[in-house]
Amino acid sequence: MYKKLLLSVAVMANCISTNAQTKLADDYKGTRNNPISANIFCADPTALEYNGRLYVYGSNDHQEFVANGKKGDNTYGSIKSIVVFSTDDMVNWTFHGTIDTKKLCSGWNPSAWYRGYGVSWAPSVTWRHNETTDKDEFFLYFCNSSHGVGVLTAESPVGPWKSPNKELMIAYDTPGANPLNSNANFDPGVTIDDNGVGWISFGGLGPSQIMPEAARIIKLKPNMTEVDGSAVKIHAPYHFEANELNVIGGKYVYTYCSNWAGRDATEWNNYKSEHPTSANAPGGGTMCYMVSDNPLDPDSWEFKGYYGPGVGGNNHSHLQKFQGKYYHIYHNHGDILLNAMKKSGAVDASAGDYRSICVNQADVNEQTATVNPVTLNTEGVTQIKNLNPYEWQQAETMVSCGGVEYEAFTNIKKNTKISQLGNDASENLQVNMKAGSWICVRKVDFGTNGAAKFTLRGKGTAKIELRTARAGRPLTTVEFSSTEMGDQTFEVDAAKFKGVKSNILIAVTEATDFYVDAWQFTAYDPTGIEEVVSSQKVKQQRYDLSGRKLSDANNHRGIVIEQYTDENGVKHSRKVVSCKE
């Protein structure tokens, strides 16, 4: 007995020593808030505000990254989906998966190459409430390479999406659009004005000169899925691409990326003499803007100058008001995330131009529709509210992560009709976490009493440490084991989970087929009164710690895993002590 006890102590000591040496995956973001994702390359952002959350959509550069074997240059040809993120605090972002445009648009007119589907770049999004149907409607536009603009619709910002048309909405033969093989009908920018009328801008890649005459704007029919009339030109100086539209202070505000043509002072003075502007000529690759009271009058657009600095390559941004403040949402050409990955050896040195979406605050005067130049930095924006740990938080919600890759996001439901990274809401996504992986959320407010319990919804087995820093000592360590997706609750020391924590990391030190869906804390109640929630067991089964089903749990002695489904269809999983009778 004495020898057995010594052996047990030795084994435990060895386990503790091994766990202490577990190396967590590298941190590519650090304390910065930019980019919004630490593990997914994405670009060409657009955004909308809905029910207290900001939703950001972008070109899925990471799809190209994976298709290229995570090396080489981004040629954009494999981008056939759109990424979706959301936040309510501007720092912790929830990944909602991707919109599978290839599948949704597979039936587009195959007989006309310029109307059929190829790729999906540079989305633009808007929404409205339809008084007739009493439903919210969402409209997502994207460019099909240079061929034209397609549209998808949904009744939720995260889908499911569908294609209302059987081909592109805007193509080479759209009235007023660019003729075949001249310039490009791409990079849409949509807005709905104060009268409920929809407008969309598009165009680009014209001659590299002061007046490429490639920018267009066209009115949309009330259904928002068809154009109404003919497109007209916007005389945008040094126009290149990246069109977006806003309505600010009752005025139409058109934004775009400038080209790299030579700036000639005489040419610019001639432009100023023919068009109403006092602004200086913009630098190459900057974000510029123009203002109008009458969008279909080409001569009404006034050039106001640049507001977005260059980012080292093609520039694409969106101005978005959220919770009373304006934000400049843009993409960076990899000098943050990609270079950090290269430096650590995680990415091949040949990888190039895989972009990341960033956010900085913008200074907008709504009364004059003036946008002042934005300062770009890696610090990003200030978190506008603390994260509430007593609400369910999706595992896909994070400010940063390590060891969690794009491919680690999978669907919980089996035999789903949507793609592996589908257009469903985030509660159908789970994160595959391996030993050494971690996710982090910022500014977590546990309140004055602190937290008494930690609940994790997952599947598989894992040893998990809750930390405040990647290299910090664990606040607590828990062991999770469940053969099916279910909840397990663990007691924690409220004294360690009290007040506002700058960061909370869920770090996995050991794992076997471990998937996390969501997590939540339970507040400590000093009165000792706990709310009793009905959870009648409808279906129950017990397993041993290796995951084998026990046909007769009463014949098993020791700790077992009990799983049951309650009357609401919610699965629960917990460890209990079984005594052999």
Coordinates of C-alpha atoms in Angstrom, one line a residue:
M1 CA 0.0 0.0 0.0
Y2 CA 2.8 2.4 0.9
K3 CA 4.6 1.6 -2.4
K4 CA 1.4 2.2 -4.3
L5 CA 1.0 5.5 -2.6
L6 CA 4.5 6.6 -3.5
L7 CA 4.0 5.5 -7.0
S8 CA 0.8 7.6 -7.3
V9 CA 2.5 10.6 -5.9
A10 CA 5.4 10.2 -8.3
V11 CA 3.0 9.9 -11.3
M12 CA 1.1 13.0 -10.1
A13 CA 4.3 14.9 -9.7
N14 CA 5.4 13.9 -13.2
C15 CA 2.0 15.0 -14.6
I16 CA 2.3 18.3 -12.9
S17 CA 5.8 18.8 -14.2
T18 CA 4.7 17.9 -17.7
N19 CA 1.8 20.3 -17.6
A20 CA 3.9 23.1 -16.4
Q21 CA 6.1 22.7 -19.4
T22 CA 3.2 22.8 -21.9
K23 CA 4.1 25.5 -24.4
L24 CA 1.2 27.6 -25.6
A25 CA 1.1 28.6 -29.2
D26 CA 2.6 31.9 -30.4
D27 CA 0.8 35.2 -30.0
Y28 CA 0.8 37.2 -33.3
K29 CA -1.3 40.2 -32.0
G30 CA 0.0 40.9 -28.5
T31 CA -1.8 43.7 -26.8
R32 CA -2.9 45.4 -30.0
N33 CA -6.5 45.6 -31.1
N34 CA -5.6 45.6 -34.8
P35 CA -6.2 43.6 -36.9
I36 CA -9.7 42.4 -35.8
S37 CA -8.7 38.7 -36.4
A38 CA -5.5 37.0 -35.2
N39 CA -5.9 34.0 -37.4
I40 CA -8.0 34.8 -40.5
F41 CA -6.8 36.9 -43.5
C42 CA -9.6 39.1 -44.9
A43 CA -10.0 42.3 -46.8
D44 CA -12.2 44.9 -48.5
P45 CA -14.4 45.5 -45.5
T46 CA -18.0 46.7 -45.4
A47 CA -20.3 47.0 -42.3
L48 CA -23.7 47.6 -40.8
E49 CA -25.1 48.1 -37.4
Y50 CA -28.0 45.9 -36.2
N51 CA -29.5 45.3 -32.8
G52 CA -26.5 46.8 -30.9
R53 CA -23.9 44.9 -32.8
L54 CA -21.5 45.9 -35.6
Y55 CA -21.3 43.4 -38.4
V56 CA -18.3 43.4 -40.7
Y57 CA -18.1 41.5 -44.0
G58 CA -15.0 41.1 -46.2
S59 CA -13.2 39.3 -49.0
N60 CA -12.0 35.9 -47.8
D61 CA -8.3 36.1 -48.4
H62 CA -7.8 33.1 -46.2
Q63 CA -9.6 30.9 -48.7
E64 CA -6.9 31.8 -51.2
F65 CA -4.2 31.3 -48.5
V66 CA -5.3 27.7 -47.9
A67 CA -5.8 27.0 -51.6
N68 CA -2.2 28.1 -52.2
G69 CA -0.8 25.8 -49.5
K70 CA -0.2 28.8 -47.2
K71 CA 2.5 30.2 -49.4
G72 CA 3.0 32.3 -52.5
D73 CA 1.2 35.5 -53.5
N74 CA -2.4 36.2 -53.2
T75 CA -3.9 36.2 -56.8
Y76 CA -7.5 36.4 -55.5
G77 CA -8.7 33.6 -57.9
S78 CA -9.7 31.2 -55.2
I79 CA -11.8 33.7 -53.2
K80 CA -15.3 32.2 -53.5
S81 CA -16.8 33.2 -50.1
I82 CA -17.2 36.1 -47.8
V83 CA -16.2 36.3 -44.1
V84 CA -18.5 37.7 -41.4
F85 CA -17.5 39.1 -38.0
S86 CA -19.4 41.0 -35.4
T87 CA -18.8 42.9 -32.2
D88 CA -20.6 44.9 -29.6
D89 CA -17.5 46.4 -27.9
M90 CA -15.2 47.0 -30.9
V91 CA -12.4 44.8 -29.6
N92 CA -13.8 41.3 -29.0
W93 CA -14.9 39.9 -32.4
T94 CA -17.2 36.9 -33.1
F95 CA -16.4 35.0 -36.3
H96 CA -19.7 33.9 -37.9
G97 CA -18.1 31.7 -40.5
T98 CA -18.3 32.4 -44.3
I99 CA -21.0 32.9 -46.9
D100 CA -20.5 30.3 -49.6
T101 CA -21.0 32.4 -52.7
K102 CA -19.8 29.6 -55.0
K103 CA -22.6 27.3 -53.8
L104 CA -25.3 30.0 -53.6
C105 CA -24.6 31.3 -57.1
S106 CA -23.7 28.1 -58.8
G107 CA -26.8 28.3 -61.0
W108 CA -26.0 31.7 -62.4
N109 CA -26.4 32.0 -66.2
P110 CA -23.6 29.7 -67.5
S111 CA -24.2 30.5 -71.2
A112 CA -22.9 34.1 -70.8
W113 CA -19.5 34.2 -69.2
Y114 CA -19.9 37.8 -68.2
R115 CA -23.1 36.9 -66.3
G116 CA -22.1 33.6 -64.7
Y117 CA -20.4 33.2 -61.3
G118 CA -16.6 33.2 -60.9
V119 CA -15.4 34.7 -57.6
S120 CA -16.7 37.0 -54.8
W121 CA -14.7 40.1 -53.9
A122 CA -15.3 43.4 -52.1
P123 CA -18.7 43.0 -50.5
S124 CA -21.0 45.9 -49.6
V125 CA -24.0 45.5 -47.3
T126 CA -27.1 47.3 -46.1
W127 CA -30.4 46.5 -44.4
R128 CA -33.9 47.9 -43.9
H129 CA -37.2 47.0 -42.2
N130 CA -39.9 46.1 -44.7
E131 CA -43.1 47.7 -43.3
T132 CA -45.3 45.6 -45.7
T133 CA -43.9 42.2 -44.5
D134 CA -42.9 43.4 -41.1
K135 CA -39.5 41.7 -41.6
D136 CA -35.9 42.9 -41.6
E137 CA -34.2 42.6 -45.0
F138 CA -30.5 42.3 -45.6
F139 CA -28.8 42.9 -49.0
L140 CA -25.2 41.9 -49.7
Y141 CA -23.6 42.9 -53.0
F142 CA -20.2 41.7 -54.2
C143 CA -18.1 41.9 -57.4
N144 CA -17.7 38.9 -59.6
S145 CA -14.1 39.7 -60.6
S146 CA -14.3 42.6 -63.1
H147 CA -17.4 41.3 -64.8
G148 CA -20.1 42.9 -62.6
V149 CA -22.0 43.0 -59.4
G150 CA -24.2 40.2 -57.8
V151 CA -26.6 40.4 -54.9
L152 CA -27.6 38.1 -52.0
T153 CA -30.5 38.5 -49.6
A154 CA -31.3 37.3 -46.1
E155 CA -33.5 38.0 -43.1
S156 CA -30.6 38.1 -40.7
P157 CA -27.1 39.6 -40.8
V158 CA -25.6 36.1 -40.7
G159 CA -28.0 34.4 -43.1
P160 CA -29.0 32.0 -44.3
W161 CA -28.4 33.8 -47.6
K162 CA -29.9 33.2 -51.0
S163 CA -29.5 34.5 -54.5
P164 CA -32.7 36.3 -55.7
N165 CA -31.4 36.6 -59.3
K166 CA -30.2 34.0 -61.8
E167 CA -27.3 36.1 -62.9
L168 CA -25.3 39.2 -62.1
M169 CA -27.4 42.3 -61.2
I170 CA -24.9 44.6 -62.9
A171 CA -23.0 43.5 -66.0
Y172 CA -21.3 44.9 -69.1
D173 CA -24.6 45.5 -70.9
T174 CA -26.2 47.3 -67.9
P175 CA -27.3 50.8 -69.2
G176 CA -24.6 53.3 -68.5
A177 CA -22.1 50.7 -67.2
N178 CA -18.7 50.3 -68.7
P179 CA -18.8 48.6 -72.1
L180 CA -17.3 45.1 -72.7
N181 CA -13.5 44.9 -72.0
S182 CA -13.3 48.6 -70.9
N183 CA -12.5 49.3 -67.2
A184 CA -14.3 47.1 -64.6
N185 CA -17.8 46.9 -63.2
F186 CA -16.7 46.0 -59.7
D187 CA -16.3 47.0 -56.1
P188 CA -19.9 47.9 -55.3
G189 CA -20.9 50.4 -52.6
V190 CA -24.5 50.5 -51.5
T191 CA -26.6 52.8 -49.3
I192 CA -30.2 53.5 -48.6
D193 CA -31.0 57.2 -48.4
D194 CA -33.3 59.1 -46.0
N195 CA -36.2 58.6 -48.4
G196 CA -35.7 54.8 -48.5
V197 CA -34.2 54.8 -52.0
G198 CA -31.3 52.4 -52.7
W199 CA -28.2 53.5 -54.6
I200 CA -25.1 51.6 -55.6
S201 CA -21.8 52.8 -56.9
F202 CA -19.3 50.7 -58.8
G203 CA -16.4 50.7 -61.3
G204 CA -12.7 51.0 -61.5
L205 CA -9.3 50.1 -63.1
G206 CA -9.6 52.9 -65.7
P207 CA -6.6 54.6 -67.4
S208 CA -3.9 55.7 -64.9
Q209 CA -4.6 59.4 -65.3
I210 CA -6.3 62.3 -63.5
M211 CA -9.7 61.5 -65.0
P212 CA -10.2 57.8 -65.6
E213 CA -14.0 58.2 -65.9
A214 CA -14.5 54.7 -64.5
A215 CA -16.7 55.5 -61.5
R216 CA -20.5 54.9 -61.8
I217 CA -23.6 55.2 -59.7
I218 CA -27.1 53.8 -60.4
K219 CA -30.4 53.8 -58.6
L220 CA -31.9 50.6 -57.4
K221 CA -35.5 49.5 -57.7
P222 CA -37.6 49.2 -54.5
N223 CA -36.8 45.4 -54.3
M224 CA -33.0 46.3 -54.0
T225 CA -32.2 43.4 -56.3
E226 CA -32.6 45.2 -59.7
V227 CA -31.2 48.4 -61.1
D228 CA -33.6 51.3 -62.0
G229 CA -32.6 53.3 -65.1
S230 CA -29.1 54.0 -66.3
A231 CA -25.8 54.4 -64.5
V232 CA -24.1 57.8 -64.6
K233 CA -20.5 58.8 -64.2
I234 CA -19.0 60.3 -61.1
H235 CA -16.1 62.6 -62.2
A236 CA -13.8 61.2 -59.5
P237 CA -10.2 62.5 -59.9
Y238 CA -7.5 59.9 -59.8
H239 CA -10.1 57.2 -59.3
F240 CA -8.9 53.6 -59.0
E241 CA -11.4 51.3 -57.2
A242 CA -12.9 50.5 -53.7
N243 CA -16.2 52.4 -54.1
E244 CA -18.5 52.8 -51.1
L245 CA -21.5 55.1 -50.3
N246 CA -22.9 56.7 -47.2
V247 CA -25.6 59.2 -46.4
I248 CA -24.3 61.7 -43.9
G249 CA -26.2 64.8 -42.8
G250 CA -28.6 64.3 -45.7
K251 CA -25.8 64.3 -48.3
Y252 CA -24.6 61.5 -50.4
V253 CA -20.9 60.7 -49.6
Y254 CA -19.0 58.6 -52.1
T255 CA -15.6 57.2 -51.1
Y256 CA -12.9 55.5 -53.3
C257 CA -9.3 54.6 -53.6
S258 CA -7.0 56.9 -55.7
N259 CA -4.7 55.6 -58.4
W260 CA -0.9 56.0 -58.7
A261 CA -0.9 58.3 -61.8
G262 CA 1.6 61.2 -61.7
R263 CA 0.3 64.3 -60.0
D264 CA 0.8 67.3 -62.4
A265 CA 0.1 70.7 -60.9
T266 CA -1.3 72.1 -64.1
E267 CA -3.7 69.2 -64.6
W268 CA -4.9 69.6 -61.1
N269 CA -5.5 73.3 -61.5
N270 CA -7.4 72.7 -64.7
Y271 CA -9.6 70.1 -62.8
K272 CA -10.3 72.7 -60.0
S273 CA -11.3 75.3 -62.6
E274 CA -13.9 72.9 -64.1
H275 CA -15.2 71.3 -60.9
P276 CA -16.2 72.8 -57.5
T277 CA -13.3 71.9 -55.1
S278 CA -10.7 73.7 -53.1
A279 CA -8.9 70.4 -52.0
N280 CA -5.4 69.5 -52.9
A281 CA -4.6 66.5 -55.2
P282 CA -4.7 63.2 -53.2
G283 CA -1.6 61.0 -52.9
G284 CA -1.6 57.6 -54.5
G285 CA -3.5 54.7 -52.9
T286 CA -5.3 57.0 -50.5
M287 CA -9.0 56.9 -49.6
C288 CA -10.8 60.0 -51.1
Y289 CA -14.4 61.2 -50.9
M290 CA -16.9 63.3 -52.8
V291 CA -20.2 64.8 -51.7
S292 CA -23.5 65.5 -53.6
D293 CA -27.1 66.5 -53.1
N294 CA -28.2 64.9 -56.4
P295 CA -26.3 61.6 -57.1
L296 CA -27.5 61.3 -60.7
D297 CA -26.1 64.7 -61.7
P298 CA -22.4 64.1 -62.5
D299 CA -21.6 67.7 -62.1
S300 CA -23.1 67.9 -58.6
W301 CA -20.3 65.8 -57.0
E302 CA -17.7 67.9 -55.2
F303 CA -14.3 66.4 -54.5
K304 CA -13.4 67.0 -50.8
G305 CA -10.0 65.5 -50.6
Y306 CA -8.5 62.4 -48.9
Y307 CA -9.3 61.0 -45.5
G308 CA -7.7 57.6 -45.4
P309 CA -3.9 57.2 -45.6
G310 CA -2.3 54.7 -48.0
V311 CA -1.7 51.1 -46.7
G312 CA 1.1 50.0 -49.0
G313 CA -1.0 48.6 -51.8
N314 CA -4.6 48.7 -53.0
N315 CA -6.7 50.4 -50.4
H316 CA -10.3 49.6 -49.5
S317 CA -12.3 51.0 -46.6
H318 CA -15.7 51.7 -45.2
L319 CA -17.0 54.6 -43.0
Q320 CA -19.4 53.2 -40.4
K321 CA -21.3 54.9 -37.6
F322 CA -21.7 52.6 -34.5
Q323 CA -23.0 53.5 -31.1
G324 CA -22.7 57.2 -31.9
K325 CA -19.1 57.2 -33.2
Y326 CA -17.7 56.8 -36.7
Y327 CA -15.1 54.2 -37.6
H328 CA -12.7 53.8 -40.5
I329 CA -12.7 50.1 -41.3
Y330 CA -9.9 49.1 -43.8
H331 CA -7.6 46.4 -44.8
N332 CA -3.8 46.2 -44.1
H333 CA -1.4 44.5 -46.5
G334 CA -0.1 41.9 -44.1
D335 CA 2.6 44.0 -42.3
I336 CA 0.9 43.1 -38.9
L337 CA -0.4 39.6 -38.9
L338 CA 1.4 38.0 -41.9
N339 CA 4.8 39.4 -41.0
A340 CA 4.4 38.3 -37.4
M341 CA 3.6 34.8 -38.6
K342 CA 6.6 34.8 -41.0
K343 CA 8.9 36.0 -38.2
S344 CA 7.9 33.0 -36.0
G345 CA 8.3 30.6 -38.9
A346 CA 4.6 29.7 -38.9
V347 CA 4.1 30.9 -42.5
D348 CA 6.3 30.3 -45.5
A349 CA 8.5 33.3 -46.4
S350 CA 7.0 33.4 -49.9
A351 CA 3.5 34.2 -48.7
G352 CA 2.5 37.7 -49.8
D353 CA -0.4 40.2 -49.9
Y354 CA -2.7 38.2 -47.6
R355 CA -4.6 41.1 -46.0
S356 CA -6.1 41.8 -42.6
I357 CA -9.1 44.0 -41.6
C358 CA -8.3 46.8 -39.1
V359 CA -10.3 49.6 -37.4
N360 CA -9.4 53.1 -36.3
Q361 CA -11.7 55.9 -35.2
A362 CA -12.8 58.5 -37.8
D363 CA -13.6 62.1 -37.2
V364 CA -16.8 63.0 -39.1
N365 CA -18.8 66.3 -39.0
E366 CA -22.3 65.2 -39.9
Q367 CA -23.6 68.7 -40.3
T368 CA -21.1 69.5 -43.1
A369 CA -20.5 65.9 -44.3
T370 CA -16.8 66.5 -43.7
V371 CA -14.4 63.6 -43.0
N372 CA -11.1 64.5 -41.5
P373 CA -7.9 62.5 -42.2
V374 CA -7.7 59.3 -40.1
T375 CA -4.7 58.2 -38.1
L376 CA -3.9 54.5 -38.7
N377 CA -2.2 52.5 -35.9
T378 CA -2.0 49.0 -34.6
E379 CA -3.4 49.9 -31.2
G380 CA -6.8 50.2 -32.9
V381 CA -9.8 51.6 -31.1
T382 CA -10.9 51.8 -27.4
Q383 CA -13.1 49.1 -26.1
I384 CA -16.5 50.8 -25.6
K385 CA -17.9 48.3 -23.0
N386 CA -16.6 45.5 -20.8
L387 CA -17.4 41.9 -21.7
N388 CA -20.0 40.2 -19.5
P389 CA -18.8 36.7 -18.5
Y390 CA -22.2 35.9 -17.0
E391 CA -23.7 35.7 -20.5
W392 CA -22.9 32.8 -22.9
Q393 CA -19.9 33.7 -25.0
Q394 CA -19.2 31.8 -28.2
A395 CA -15.8 30.2 -28.5
E396 CA -15.5 32.1 -31.8
T397 CA -15.5 35.4 -29.8
M398 CA -12.0 36.6 -29.2
V399 CA -9.6 39.5 -29.3
S400 CA -6.7 37.1 -30.1
C401 CA -5.8 33.5 -30.2
G402 CA -3.0 31.0 -30.7
G403 CA -3.0 27.6 -32.3
V404 CA -6.5 28.1 -33.6
E405 CA -6.6 28.1 -37.4
Y406 CA -9.1 29.0 -40.0
E407 CA -9.8 25.3 -40.5
A408 CA -10.4 24.8 -36.8
F409 CA -13.9 26.3 -37.1
T410 CA -16.4 23.6 -37.9
N411 CA -20.1 23.1 -37.7
I412 CA -21.7 21.3 -34.8
K413 CA -24.6 19.8 -36.6
K414 CA -24.0 16.8 -38.7
N415 CA -25.3 16.4 -42.3
T416 CA -25.9 20.1 -42.5
K417 CA -27.1 21.4 -45.8
I418 CA -24.7 24.3 -45.7
S419 CA -21.0 24.3 -46.3
Q420 CA -18.4 23.4 -43.7
L421 CA -17.8 27.1 -43.0
G422 CA -21.4 28.0 -43.8
N423 CA -23.6 31.0 -43.7
D424 CA -25.3 30.0 -40.4
A425 CA -25.3 31.9 -37.1
S426 CA -22.3 31.4 -34.8
E427 CA -24.1 29.2 -32.3
N428 CA -23.7 26.4 -34.9
L429 CA -19.9 26.8 -35.0
Q430 CA -17.4 25.1 -32.7
V431 CA -13.7 25.5 -32.4
N432 CA -11.3 22.6 -32.5
M433 CA -8.6 23.3 -29.8
K434 CA -5.5 21.2 -29.6
A435 CA -2.9 21.1 -26.8
G436 CA -1.2 24.5 -26.6
S437 CA -4.0 26.4 -28.3
W438 CA -5.7 29.3 -26.6
I439 CA -8.4 32.0 -27.1
C440 CA -8.4 35.4 -25.3
V441 CA -11.1 38.0 -24.6
R442 CA -10.4 41.5 -23.3
K443 CA -11.7 43.5 -20.3
V444 CA -13.9 40.9 -18.6
D445 CA -16.0 42.4 -15.8
F446 CA -16.6 39.9 -13.0
G447 CA -18.1 42.5 -10.7
T448 CA -17.5 43.0 -7.0
N449 CA -18.6 39.5 -5.8
G450 CA -16.8 37.6 -8.5
A451 CA -17.5 34.3 -10.1
A452 CA -18.2 31.0 -8.4
K453 CA -18.6 28.7 -11.3
F454 CA -17.3 28.2 -14.8
T455 CA -19.4 26.3 -17.4
L456 CA -18.0 25.1 -20.7
R457 CA -20.0 23.6 -23.6
G458 CA -17.9 21.2 -25.5
K459 CA -17.0 17.7 -26.6
G460 CA -13.9 15.5 -26.1
T461 CA -11.3 15.6 -23.3
A462 CA -9.0 18.4 -22.2
K463 CA -7.2 20.0 -19.4
I464 CA -7.9 23.7 -19.4
E465 CA -6.2 26.6 -17.6
L466 CA -7.9 30.0 -17.2
R467 CA -5.3 32.7 -17.2
T468 CA -5.0 36.5 -17.4
A469 CA -1.9 36.3 -19.6
R470 CA -0.4 33.9 -22.1
A471 CA 2.7 33.4 -19.9
G472 CA 0.8 33.9 -16.6
R473 CA 0.0 31.4 -13.8
P474 CA -3.4 29.8 -14.1
L475 CA -6.2 31.2 -12.0
T476 CA -7.7 27.7 -12.0
T477 CA -7.4 24.4 -13.9
V478 CA -10.3 22.2 -14.9
E479 CA -10.6 18.9 -16.6
F480 CA -13.3 18.5 -19.2
S481 CA -14.5 15.2 -20.6
S482 CA -17.7 14.5 -22.7
T483 CA -18.4 12.1 -25.5
E484 CA -21.1 14.4 -26.9
M485 CA -21.6 18.2 -27.1
G486 CA -22.7 19.1 -23.6
D487 CA -22.2 21.4 -20.6
Q488 CA -19.9 20.8 -17.7
T489 CA -19.7 23.2 -14.7
F490 CA -16.7 23.7 -12.4
E491 CA -16.3 25.6 -9.2
V492 CA -13.8 28.4 -9.1
D493 CA -12.4 30.7 -6.5
A494 CA -14.4 33.9 -6.5
A495 CA -11.5 35.8 -5.0
K496 CA -9.5 35.1 -8.2
F497 CA -12.3 36.0 -10.6
K498 CA -13.3 39.4 -9.3
G499 CA -13.4 42.9 -10.8
V500 CA -12.3 43.8 -14.3
K501 CA -9.6 41.5 -15.8
S502 CA -7.6 43.0 -18.6
N503 CA -7.6 39.6 -20.3
I504 CA -9.0 36.1 -19.8
L505 CA -7.4 33.3 -21.7
I506 CA -8.9 29.8 -22.1
A507 CA -5.7 27.8 -22.5
V508 CA -5.7 24.1 -23.4
T509 CA -2.7 22.2 -22.1
E510 CA -3.9 18.7 -22.9
A511 CA -6.5 17.7 -25.5
T512 CA -8.0 14.7 -27.3
D513 CA -10.6 15.5 -30.0
F514 CA -11.6 18.6 -28.1
Y515 CA -14.2 21.0 -29.5
V516 CA -15.5 24.1 -27.7
D517 CA -18.9 25.7 -28.5
A518 CA -19.3 28.3 -25.8
W519 CA -18.5 29.2 -22.2
Q520 CA -20.1 31.1 -19.3
F521 CA -19.4 32.0 -15.6
T522 CA -21.9 32.0 -12.8
A523 CA -21.7 34.9 -10.3
Y524 CA -20.9 34.2 -6.6
D525 CA -23.9 35.0 -4.4
P526 CA -22.8 35.8 -0.8
T527 CA -26.4 35.1 0.4
G528 CA -26.0 31.5 -0.7
I529 CA -29.3 31.6 -2.5
E530 CA -29.1 30.0 -5.9
E531 CA -31.7 30.2 -8.6
V532 CA -33.2 26.8 -9.3
V533 CA -33.6 26.0 -13.0
S534 CA -35.8 23.1 -14.1
S535 CA -33.9 20.5 -16.0
Q536 CA -35.8 17.3 -15.9
K537 CA -33.8 14.4 -17.3
V538 CA -35.4 13.0 -20.3
K539 CA -32.6 10.8 -21.6
Q540 CA -29.7 9.7 -19.5
Q541 CA -26.5 7.7 -20.0
R542 CA -23.2 7.2 -18.1
Y543 CA -19.7 6.6 -19.4
D544 CA -16.4 5.8 -17.8
L545 CA -13.5 8.3 -18.1
S546 CA -12.2 6.7 -21.3
G547 CA -15.6 7.4 -22.9
R548 CA -16.9 3.8 -22.9
K549 CA -20.7 3.5 -22.4
L550 CA -21.6 1.8 -19.1
S551 CA -24.5 -0.6 -19.5
D552 CA -24.8 -0.9 -15.7
A553 CA -23.5 2.2 -14.0
N554 CA -24.4 0.8 -10.6
N555 CA -21.7 -1.9 -11.0
H556 CA -19.1 0.8 -11.6
R557 CA -17.1 2.4 -8.7
G558 CA -15.5 5.8 -8.9
I559 CA -15.9 8.9 -11.1
V560 CA -18.1 8.5 -14.2
I561 CA -19.5 10.9 -16.8
E562 CA -23.2 11.4 -16.7
Q563 CA -24.9 12.8 -19.8
Y564 CA -28.5 13.6 -20.2
T565 CA -30.9 15.7 -22.3
D566 CA -33.5 17.9 -20.5
E567 CA -37.0 18.6 -21.4
N568 CA -35.9 21.5 -23.6
G569 CA -33.6 19.4 -25.7
V570 CA -30.5 20.8 -24.1
K571 CA -27.7 18.3 -23.5
H572 CA -25.8 18.3 -20.2
S573 CA -22.6 16.6 -19.2
R574 CA -21.1 16.3 -15.7
K575 CA -18.8 14.2 -13.6
V576 CA -20.4 12.2 -10.7
V577 CA -19.2 9.7 -8.2
S578 CA -20.7 6.2 -8.7
C579 CA -20.6 3.8 -5.8
K580 CA -20.7 0.1 -6.4
E581 CA -23.5 -1.5 -4.5

